[in-house]
Amino acid sequence: MKTILIFAALVWGITSYGQKIPEKSWQIKTALLAVPEEYREGAKVYGYDETGEFTTLQEGNNAYICIADDPQKEGFSTAAYHADLDVFMARGRALKAEGKAFKEIFDIREKEVKSGELKMPDKATLCVFTGTVNPETMEIENSYVRYVFYMPFATGASTGLSTSPMPAGHAWLMDAGTHRAHIMITPPKKE
């Protein structure tokens, strides 16, 4: 009997650990922090339902799509990207759901973009909003936004940018020469 009780407690602990899903309104409010202010109204928002499943929380009618913080991941991070990237992002989520690792996802999408099977815009923006959640007020503190400008197959030579990571506040080109080439701009963190 003691073994059964210990097993039941372990199962309850495993299934309830990390399962606290924030309210839909809070997910929408905080996801929109990643969007430039003039595009917040009308942005589509993806997030998590009460079971933790990825879903649409708010339909949109402008060029931005947001993703709420994943309650299963440590830390707080939301993202917003131009709607032209949605097919590309959805493909990445689908491959991840299949259990594919980052490198596999990268290679599959690279092949699909090169073949034309997966459409990738010639340029598009992604903003990542990061911070910490104050557990008393539920406000986001110590926040900053990292900007990513996708330019598939761009190189250091075609952009004039370094392809080596640069200090915060400087732009550089990551994944140069690939479908996922993008200019990274990380502002200095607030003191």
PDB file of C-alpha atoms in Angstrom:
ATOM      1  CA  MET A   1       0.000   0.000   0.000  1.00  0.00           C
ATOM      2  CA  LYS A   2       2.849   2.367   0.880  1.00  0.00           C
ATOM      3  CA  THR A   3       4.396   1.745  -2.564  1.00  0.00           C
ATOM      4  CA  ILE A   4       1.096   2.612  -4.260  1.00  0.00           C
ATOM      5  CA  LEU A   5       0.804   5.871  -2.286  1.00  0.00           C
ATOM      6  CA  ILE A   6       4.396   6.849  -3.149  1.00  0.00           C
ATOM      7  CA  PHE A   7       3.762   6.032  -6.830  1.00  0.00           C
ATOM      8  CA  ALA A   8       0.520   8.091  -6.799  1.00  0.00           C
ATOM      9  CA  ALA A   9       2.316  11.034  -5.197  1.00  0.00           C
ATOM     10  CA  LEU A  10       5.094  10.849  -7.796  1.00  0.00           C
ATOM     11  CA  VAL A  11       2.609  10.713 -10.679  1.00  0.00           C
ATOM     12  CA  TRP A  12       0.663  13.663  -9.225  1.00  0.00           C
ATOM     13  CA  GLY A  13       3.901  15.619  -8.755  1.00  0.00           C
ATOM     14  CA  ILE A  14       5.136  14.906 -12.274  1.00  0.00           C
ATOM     15  CA  THR A  15       1.825  15.750 -13.945  1.00  0.00           C
ATOM     16  CA  SER A  16       1.202  18.893 -11.906  1.00  0.00           C
ATOM     17  CA  TYR A  17       4.781  20.237 -12.013  1.00  0.00           C
ATOM     18  CA  GLY A  18       5.023  23.204 -14.338  1.00  0.00           C
ATOM     19  CA  GLN A  19       1.402  22.882 -15.436  1.00  0.00           C
ATOM     20  CA  LYS A  20       0.258  26.291 -14.161  1.00  0.00           C
ATOM     21  CA  ILE A  21      -0.964  28.030 -17.295  1.00  0.00           C
ATOM     22  CA  PRO A  22      -1.413  31.801 -16.946  1.00  0.00           C
ATOM     23  CA  GLU A  23      -4.799  33.318 -17.722  1.00  0.00           C
ATOM     24  CA  LYS A  24      -5.517  34.006 -21.371  1.00  0.00           C
ATOM     25  CA  SER A  25      -5.748  37.789 -20.810  1.00  0.00           C
ATOM     26  CA  TRP A  26      -2.311  37.864 -19.121  1.00  0.00           C
ATOM     27  CA  GLN A  27      -0.778  35.788 -21.911  1.00  0.00           C
ATOM     28  CA  ILE A  28      -2.175  38.184 -24.521  1.00  0.00           C
ATOM     29  CA  LYS A  29      -1.100  41.300 -22.591  1.00  0.00           C
ATOM     30  CA  THR A  30       2.462  40.077 -22.103  1.00  0.00           C
ATOM     31  CA  ALA A  31       2.822  38.591 -25.601  1.00  0.00           C
ATOM     32  CA  LEU A  32       1.943  41.974 -27.078  1.00  0.00           C
ATOM     33  CA  LEU A  33       4.952  43.526 -25.285  1.00  0.00           C
ATOM     34  CA  ALA A  34       7.138  42.044 -28.034  1.00  0.00           C
ATOM     35  CA  VAL A  35       5.273  43.956 -30.763  1.00  0.00           C
ATOM     36  CA  PRO A  36       6.194  47.522 -31.724  1.00  0.00           C
ATOM     37  CA  GLU A  37       3.555  49.667 -30.022  1.00  0.00           C
ATOM     38  CA  GLU A  38       1.889  50.908 -33.230  1.00  0.00           C
ATOM     39  CA  TYR A  39       1.159  47.289 -34.265  1.00  0.00           C
ATOM     40  CA  ARG A  40      -0.165  45.922 -30.960  1.00  0.00           C
ATOM     41  CA  GLU A  41      -3.813  46.532 -31.731  1.00  0.00           C
ATOM     42  CA  GLY A  42      -4.858  43.876 -34.202  1.00  0.00           C
ATOM     43  CA  ALA A  43      -1.900  41.519 -33.704  1.00  0.00           C
ATOM     44  CA  LYS A  44      -2.630  37.789 -33.673  1.00  0.00           C
ATOM     45  CA  VAL A  45      -1.583  35.999 -30.476  1.00  0.00           C
ATOM     46  CA  TYR A  46      -0.662  32.351 -30.034  1.00  0.00           C
ATOM     47  CA  GLY A  47      -0.398  30.958 -26.515  1.00  0.00           C
ATOM     48  CA  TYR A  48      -1.461  28.051 -24.359  1.00  0.00           C
ATOM     49  CA  ASP A  49      -4.878  26.767 -23.339  1.00  0.00           C
ATOM     50  CA  GLU A  50      -5.677  25.439 -19.867  1.00  0.00           C
ATOM     51  CA  THR A  51      -4.206  22.035 -20.780  1.00  0.00           C
ATOM     52  CA  GLY A  52      -0.928  23.563 -22.002  1.00  0.00           C
ATOM     53  CA  GLU A  53      -1.691  22.994 -25.710  1.00  0.00           C
ATOM     54  CA  PHE A  54      -0.420  25.611 -28.166  1.00  0.00           C
ATOM     55  CA  THR A  55      -3.399  27.488 -29.609  1.00  0.00           C
ATOM     56  CA  THR A  56      -4.642  30.784 -30.999  1.00  0.00           C
ATOM     57  CA  LEU A  57      -5.605  33.092 -28.137  1.00  0.00           C
ATOM     58  CA  GLN A  58      -6.549  36.097 -30.266  1.00  0.00           C
ATOM     59  CA  GLU A  59      -7.165  36.431 -33.979  1.00  0.00           C
ATOM     60  CA  GLY A  60      -5.427  39.305 -35.703  1.00  0.00           C
ATOM     61  CA  ASN A  61      -5.904  41.646 -38.614  1.00  0.00           C
ATOM     62  CA  ASN A  62      -2.487  43.243 -39.063  1.00  0.00           C
ATOM     63  CA  ALA A  63       1.003  42.101 -40.052  1.00  0.00           C
ATOM     64  CA  TYR A  64       2.151  40.908 -36.608  1.00  0.00           C
ATOM     65  CA  ILE A  65       1.881  37.548 -34.883  1.00  0.00           C
ATOM     66  CA  CYS A  66       2.861  37.105 -31.228  1.00  0.00           C
ATOM     67  CA  ILE A  67       3.719  34.065 -29.182  1.00  0.00           C
ATOM     68  CA  ALA A  68       3.069  34.106 -25.434  1.00  0.00           C
ATOM     69  CA  ASP A  69       5.623  32.872 -22.928  1.00  0.00           C
ATOM     70  CA  ASP A  70       5.857  29.082 -22.796  1.00  0.00           C
ATOM     71  CA  PRO A  71       4.962  28.143 -19.199  1.00  0.00           C
ATOM     72  CA  GLN A  72       6.930  24.889 -19.568  1.00  0.00           C
ATOM     73  CA  LYS A  73      10.211  26.749 -20.127  1.00  0.00           C
ATOM     74  CA  GLU A  74      12.301  28.445 -17.493  1.00  0.00           C
ATOM     75  CA  GLY A  75      12.419  32.243 -17.609  1.00  0.00           C
ATOM     76  CA  PHE A  76      10.121  34.640 -19.426  1.00  0.00           C
ATOM     77  CA  SER A  77      10.253  35.287 -23.164  1.00  0.00           C
ATOM     78  CA  THR A  78       7.658  36.304 -25.727  1.00  0.00           C
ATOM     79  CA  ALA A  79       8.123  36.866 -29.433  1.00  0.00           C
ATOM     80  CA  ALA A  80       6.486  38.738 -32.283  1.00  0.00           C
ATOM     81  CA  TYR A  81       7.150  38.326 -35.977  1.00  0.00           C
ATOM     82  CA  HIS A  82       5.867  39.535 -39.297  1.00  0.00           C
ATOM     83  CA  ALA A  83       2.988  37.444 -40.644  1.00  0.00           C
ATOM     84  CA  ASP A  84       5.087  36.515 -43.696  1.00  0.00           C
ATOM     85  CA  LEU A  85       7.179  34.320 -41.362  1.00  0.00           C
ATOM     86  CA  ASP A  86       4.217  32.344 -40.012  1.00  0.00           C
ATOM     87  CA  VAL A  87       4.531  29.384 -42.410  1.00  0.00           C
ATOM     88  CA  PHE A  88       8.264  29.128 -41.659  1.00  0.00           C
ATOM     89  CA  MET A  89       7.685  29.353 -37.885  1.00  0.00           C
ATOM     90  CA  ALA A  90       4.794  26.871 -38.006  1.00  0.00           C
ATOM     91  CA  ARG A  91       7.016  24.389 -39.853  1.00  0.00           C
ATOM     92  CA  GLY A  92       9.625  24.699 -37.115  1.00  0.00           C
ATOM     93  CA  ARG A  93       7.005  24.086 -34.409  1.00  0.00           C
ATOM     94  CA  ALA A  94       5.673  21.049 -36.288  1.00  0.00           C
ATOM     95  CA  LEU A  95       9.148  19.543 -36.640  1.00  0.00           C
ATOM     96  CA  LYS A  96       9.876  20.196 -32.972  1.00  0.00           C
ATOM     97  CA  ALA A  97       6.586  18.475 -32.038  1.00  0.00           C
ATOM     98  CA  GLU A  98       7.816  15.457 -34.018  1.00  0.00           C
ATOM     99  CA  GLY A  99      10.798  15.329 -31.654  1.00  0.00           C
ATOM    100  CA  LYS A 100      13.360  16.775 -34.051  1.00  0.00           C
ATOM    101  CA  ALA A 101      16.412  18.494 -32.554  1.00  0.00           C
ATOM    102  CA  PHE A 102      17.513  22.024 -33.516  1.00  0.00           C
ATOM    103  CA  LYS A 103      20.072  20.861 -36.105  1.00  0.00           C
ATOM    104  CA  GLU A 104      17.565  18.529 -37.756  1.00  0.00           C
ATOM    105  CA  ILE A 105      14.975  21.315 -37.929  1.00  0.00           C
ATOM    106  CA  PHE A 106      17.573  23.670 -39.388  1.00  0.00           C
ATOM    107  CA  ASP A 107      18.644  21.160 -42.046  1.00  0.00           C
ATOM    108  CA  ILE A 108      15.094  20.189 -43.026  1.00  0.00           C
ATOM    109  CA  ARG A 109      13.955  23.787 -43.381  1.00  0.00           C
ATOM    110  CA  GLU A 110      17.145  24.696 -45.266  1.00  0.00           C
ATOM    111  CA  LYS A 111      16.434  21.962 -47.813  1.00  0.00           C
ATOM    112  CA  GLU A 112      12.754  22.886 -48.074  1.00  0.00           C
ATOM    113  CA  VAL A 113      13.448  26.611 -48.538  1.00  0.00           C
ATOM    114  CA  LYS A 114      16.084  25.912 -51.206  1.00  0.00           C
ATOM    115  CA  SER A 115      13.682  23.603 -53.084  1.00  0.00           C
ATOM    116  CA  GLY A 116      10.833  26.110 -52.848  1.00  0.00           C
ATOM    117  CA  GLU A 117       8.688  23.693 -50.851  1.00  0.00           C
ATOM    118  CA  LEU A 118       8.807  26.026 -47.817  1.00  0.00           C
ATOM    119  CA  LYS A 119       8.192  29.694 -48.521  1.00  0.00           C
ATOM    120  CA  MET A 120      10.493  32.129 -46.770  1.00  0.00           C
ATOM    121  CA  PRO A 121      10.093  35.891 -47.263  1.00  0.00           C
ATOM    122  CA  ASP A 122      13.090  37.784 -48.616  1.00  0.00           C
ATOM    123  CA  LYS A 123      13.041  39.901 -45.446  1.00  0.00           C
ATOM    124  CA  ALA A 124      11.027  39.904 -42.234  1.00  0.00           C
ATOM    125  CA  THR A 125      11.290  41.001 -38.613  1.00  0.00           C
ATOM    126  CA  LEU A 126      11.234  39.057 -35.348  1.00  0.00           C
ATOM    127  CA  CYS A 127      11.250  40.740 -31.925  1.00  0.00           C
ATOM    128  CA  VAL A 128      11.974  38.773 -28.747  1.00  0.00           C
ATOM    129  CA  PHE A 129      10.884  40.337 -25.433  1.00  0.00           C
ATOM    130  CA  THR A 130      12.663  38.938 -22.380  1.00  0.00           C
ATOM    131  CA  GLY A 131      12.392  39.754 -18.689  1.00  0.00           C
ATOM    132  CA  THR A 132      11.453  38.428 -15.289  1.00  0.00           C
ATOM    133  CA  VAL A 133       7.959  38.121 -13.841  1.00  0.00           C
ATOM    134  CA  ASN A 134       7.401  39.816 -10.496  1.00  0.00           C
ATOM    135  CA  PRO A 135       5.446  37.084  -8.637  1.00  0.00           C
ATOM    136  CA  GLU A 136       3.552  39.639  -6.508  1.00  0.00           C
ATOM    137  CA  THR A 137       2.440  42.073  -9.241  1.00  0.00           C
ATOM    138  CA  MET A 138       2.754  39.754 -12.275  1.00  0.00           C
ATOM    139  CA  GLU A 139       4.424  42.670 -14.089  1.00  0.00           C
ATOM    140  CA  ILE A 140       7.449  42.075 -16.296  1.00  0.00           C
ATOM    141  CA  GLU A 141      10.654  43.590 -14.925  1.00  0.00           C
ATOM    142  CA  ASN A 142      14.256  43.849 -16.177  1.00  0.00           C
ATOM    143  CA  SER A 143      12.982  43.612 -19.726  1.00  0.00           C
ATOM    144  CA  TYR A 144      14.687  44.132 -23.053  1.00  0.00           C
ATOM    145  CA  VAL A 145      13.913  43.447 -26.699  1.00  0.00           C
ATOM    146  CA  ARG A 146      16.218  41.642 -29.116  1.00  0.00           C
ATOM    147  CA  TYR A 147      15.637  42.401 -32.782  1.00  0.00           C
ATOM    148  CA  VAL A 148      16.129  39.905 -35.584  1.00  0.00           C
ATOM    149  CA  PHE A 149      15.877  40.814 -39.276  1.00  0.00           C
ATOM    150  CA  TYR A 150      15.661  37.734 -41.486  1.00  0.00           C
ATOM    151  CA  MET A 151      17.413  38.062 -44.844  1.00  0.00           C
ATOM    152  CA  PRO A 152      17.666  34.534 -46.269  1.00  0.00           C
ATOM    153  CA  PHE A 153      21.033  33.633 -47.772  1.00  0.00           C
ATOM    154  CA  ALA A 154      22.572  37.024 -46.893  1.00  0.00           C
ATOM    155  CA  THR A 155      26.323  36.976 -46.283  1.00  0.00           C
ATOM    156  CA  GLY A 156      28.812  39.220 -44.575  1.00  0.00           C
ATOM    157  CA  ALA A 157      29.887  40.436 -48.014  1.00  0.00           C
ATOM    158  CA  SER A 158      26.326  41.216 -49.166  1.00  0.00           C
ATOM    159  CA  THR A 159      25.452  43.121 -45.978  1.00  0.00           C
ATOM    160  CA  GLY A 160      28.788  44.519 -44.818  1.00  0.00           C
ATOM    161  CA  LEU A 161      28.159  43.054 -41.370  1.00  0.00           C
ATOM    162  CA  SER A 162      30.387  40.896 -39.206  1.00  0.00           C
ATOM    163  CA  THR A 163      29.415  37.232 -39.076  1.00  0.00           C
ATOM    164  CA  SER A 164      30.888  36.917 -35.576  1.00  0.00           C
ATOM    165  CA  PRO A 165      28.834  37.681 -32.463  1.00  0.00           C
ATOM    166  CA  MET A 166      29.159  41.304 -31.432  1.00  0.00           C
ATOM    167  CA  PRO A 167      28.648  42.981 -28.063  1.00  0.00           C
ATOM    168  CA  ALA A 168      25.151  44.178 -27.160  1.00  0.00           C
ATOM    169  CA  GLY A 169      24.192  47.265 -29.108  1.00  0.00           C
ATOM    170  CA  HIS A 170      25.989  46.160 -32.280  1.00  0.00           C
ATOM    171  CA  ALA A 171      24.449  44.457 -35.303  1.00  0.00           C
ATOM    172  CA  TRP A 172      25.908  41.266 -36.744  1.00  0.00           C
ATOM    173  CA  LEU A 173      24.811  38.571 -39.202  1.00  0.00           C
ATOM    174  CA  MET A 174      23.987  35.149 -37.750  1.00  0.00           C
ATOM    175  CA  ASP A 175      23.662  31.966 -39.849  1.00  0.00           C
ATOM    176  CA  ALA A 176      25.191  33.774 -42.840  1.00  0.00           C
ATOM    177  CA  GLY A 177      24.627  32.192 -46.235  1.00  0.00           C
ATOM    178  CA  THR A 178      21.718  30.008 -45.034  1.00  0.00           C
ATOM    179  CA  HIS A 179      17.943  30.218 -45.255  1.00  0.00           C
ATOM    180  CA  ARG A 180      18.010  31.442 -41.662  1.00  0.00           C
ATOM    181  CA  ALA A 181      20.496  34.310 -42.166  1.00  0.00           C
ATOM    182  CA  HIS A 182      19.454  37.154 -39.911  1.00  0.00           C
ATOM    183  CA  ILE A 183      20.775  40.398 -38.540  1.00  0.00           C
ATOM    184  CA  MET A 184      20.906  40.308 -34.742  1.00  0.00           C
ATOM    185  CA  ILE A 185      20.616  43.468 -32.665  1.00  0.00           C
ATOM    186  CA  THR A 186      20.615  43.023 -28.915  1.00  0.00           C
ATOM    187  CA  PRO A 187      20.381  46.270 -26.986  1.00  0.00           C
ATOM    188  CA  PRO A 188      22.507  46.655 -23.858  1.00  0.00           C
ATOM    189  CA  LYS A 189      20.671  45.399 -20.781  1.00  0.00           C
ATOM    190  CA  LYS A 190      19.369  48.044 -18.397  1.00  0.00           C
ATOM    191  CA  GLU A 191      21.379  48.506 -15.253  1.00  0.00           C
TER     192      GLU A 191
END
